[in-house]
XYZ file of C-alpha atoms in Angstrom:
146
model
C -36.498 1.347 -28.966
C -37.828 -1.918 -27.281
C -40.136 0.428 -25.209
C -42.579 1.482 -27.687
C -44.430 -1.855 -27.668
C -45.329 -2.021 -24.200
C -45.205 1.767 -23.543
C -42.640 1.687 -20.783
C -41.257 5.157 -21.745
C -44.784 6.890 -20.472
C -44.385 4.982 -17.271
C -40.923 6.406 -16.525
C -40.337 9.607 -14.252
C -39.465 12.765 -16.024
C -35.832 13.763 -15.873
C -34.930 16.641 -13.405
C -34.650 20.088 -14.476
C -31.710 21.178 -12.986
C -28.479 19.445 -11.747
C -26.346 22.272 -10.820
C -26.870 23.102 -7.016
C -26.652 19.318 -6.207
C -23.553 18.710 -8.141
C -21.763 21.387 -6.728
C -22.744 20.545 -3.017
C -21.720 16.670 -3.389
C -18.748 18.198 -5.165
C -17.925 20.168 -2.162
C -18.749 17.752 0.589
C -16.378 15.273 -0.858
C -13.510 17.694 -0.937
C -14.565 18.615 2.793
C -14.673 14.863 3.625
C -10.974 14.255 2.271
C -9.566 17.609 3.646
C -10.933 17.184 7.156
C -11.411 13.318 7.550
C -8.643 11.867 5.538
C -6.224 9.337 6.806
C -3.593 6.722 5.771
C -6.800 4.387 5.329
C -8.788 6.723 2.810
C -5.826 7.862 0.645
C -2.993 5.604 1.381
C 0.319 6.453 0.340
C 2.249 3.639 -1.766
C 5.768 3.021 -2.874
C 7.021 5.376 -5.449
C 8.286 5.036 -8.970
C 11.786 5.564 -7.738
C 11.553 2.332 -5.537
C 14.643 0.108 -6.534
C 15.904 -3.071 -4.810
C 19.795 -3.238 -4.298
C 21.275 -5.550 -6.800
C 23.325 -8.832 -5.383
C 25.188 -11.774 -7.486
C 23.420 -14.852 -6.444
C 19.925 -13.458 -5.161
C 17.214 -16.336 -4.722
C 13.688 -16.549 -4.103
C 12.479 -17.826 -0.718
C 8.631 -18.296 0.668
C 7.906 -15.694 3.671
C 5.008 -15.254 6.049
C 4.901 -11.817 6.137
C 6.535 -8.736 4.085
C 7.213 -5.006 4.630
C 8.787 -2.292 2.442
C 11.016 0.708 3.313
C 11.759 3.764 1.453
C 14.950 5.894 1.470
C 13.040 8.718 3.329
C 12.577 6.262 6.253
C 8.943 5.644 5.635
C 7.799 1.635 6.411
C 4.699 0.329 4.684
C 2.971 -2.876 6.337
C -0.572 -2.998 6.192
C -0.035 0.862 5.541
C 2.388 3.601 6.888
C 3.912 2.685 10.264
C 6.609 4.449 12.715
C 9.331 2.240 14.241
C 7.324 1.527 17.498
C 4.290 0.708 15.418
C 6.424 -1.495 13.299
C 7.563 -3.619 16.588
C 3.898 -4.029 17.584
C 3.123 -5.231 14.327
C 5.806 -7.689 14.086
C 4.889 -9.150 17.478
C 1.472 -9.598 16.175
C 2.448 -11.094 12.842
C 5.140 -13.557 14.513
C 2.097 -15.153 16.659
C 0.315 -15.662 13.723
C 2.290 -18.632 12.243
C 4.596 -21.459 13.617
C 7.726 -20.630 12.141
C 7.526 -16.992 10.978
C 9.701 -15.291 8.471
C 10.013 -11.721 7.351
C 10.824 -10.246 3.980
C 12.072 -6.913 3.805
C 12.110 -5.187 0.751
C 13.910 -1.767 1.242
C 15.242 0.893 -1.543
C 18.631 0.424 -2.759
C 19.740 3.612 -0.924
C 18.242 2.737 2.774
C 20.712 3.310 5.321
C 22.273 0.132 6.983
C 21.320 1.590 10.627
C 17.488 1.294 9.708
C 18.267 -2.094 7.988
C 19.802 -3.113 11.786
C 17.149 -1.662 13.464
C 14.348 -3.806 11.497
C 16.078 -6.954 11.729
C 16.778 -6.687 15.360
C 13.053 -5.877 16.009
C 12.072 -8.565 14.048
C 14.380 -10.935 15.932
C 13.305 -9.625 19.186
C 9.335 -10.385 17.966
C 10.090 -14.003 17.454
C 10.837 -14.187 13.533
C 13.155 -17.255 12.566
C 14.555 -15.669 9.263
C 14.690 -12.042 8.348
C 15.295 -11.998 4.440
C 16.337 -8.767 2.449
C 15.063 -8.392 -1.065
C 17.324 -7.993 -3.694
C 17.689 -8.311 -7.623
C 19.760 -10.531 -9.468
C 22.869 -8.734 -11.282
C 22.366 -9.131 -14.815
C 24.821 -11.087 -16.275
C 24.460 -9.832 -19.885
C 25.486 -6.364 -19.034
C 22.106 -4.712 -19.399
C 20.765 -2.398 -16.846
C 18.054 -4.802 -15.999
C 14.396 -3.323 -15.930
């Protein structure tokens, strides 16, 4: 070992005798922290594996200034989980950030049309110039895609 020529090993502190109590106290405090102080910022929910965009013939790509995601359960994600009232306030703030704001809405394939209409009308009222619904191109070779 490289410490032998300089005798560095003799200058190190000895290892602690027992880690058991400190280990369990730290583990218990972490569990309590996540149980009592957990929030959408500590353990943020995400889009699940079952999230699929609808398929539309002739889908194309467009650059947008803001993006939200909507799951079939009605959960709306934009900088965290939002309710519809919180989304309206978020949209107003996002529309003020740029000159020609546009919104990309990534919705799961089985989201109700009424939710889509509510989001589109809230975005228009907030000042968005364009509201674009995300979709995947229908494969032409007969495969199912992803």
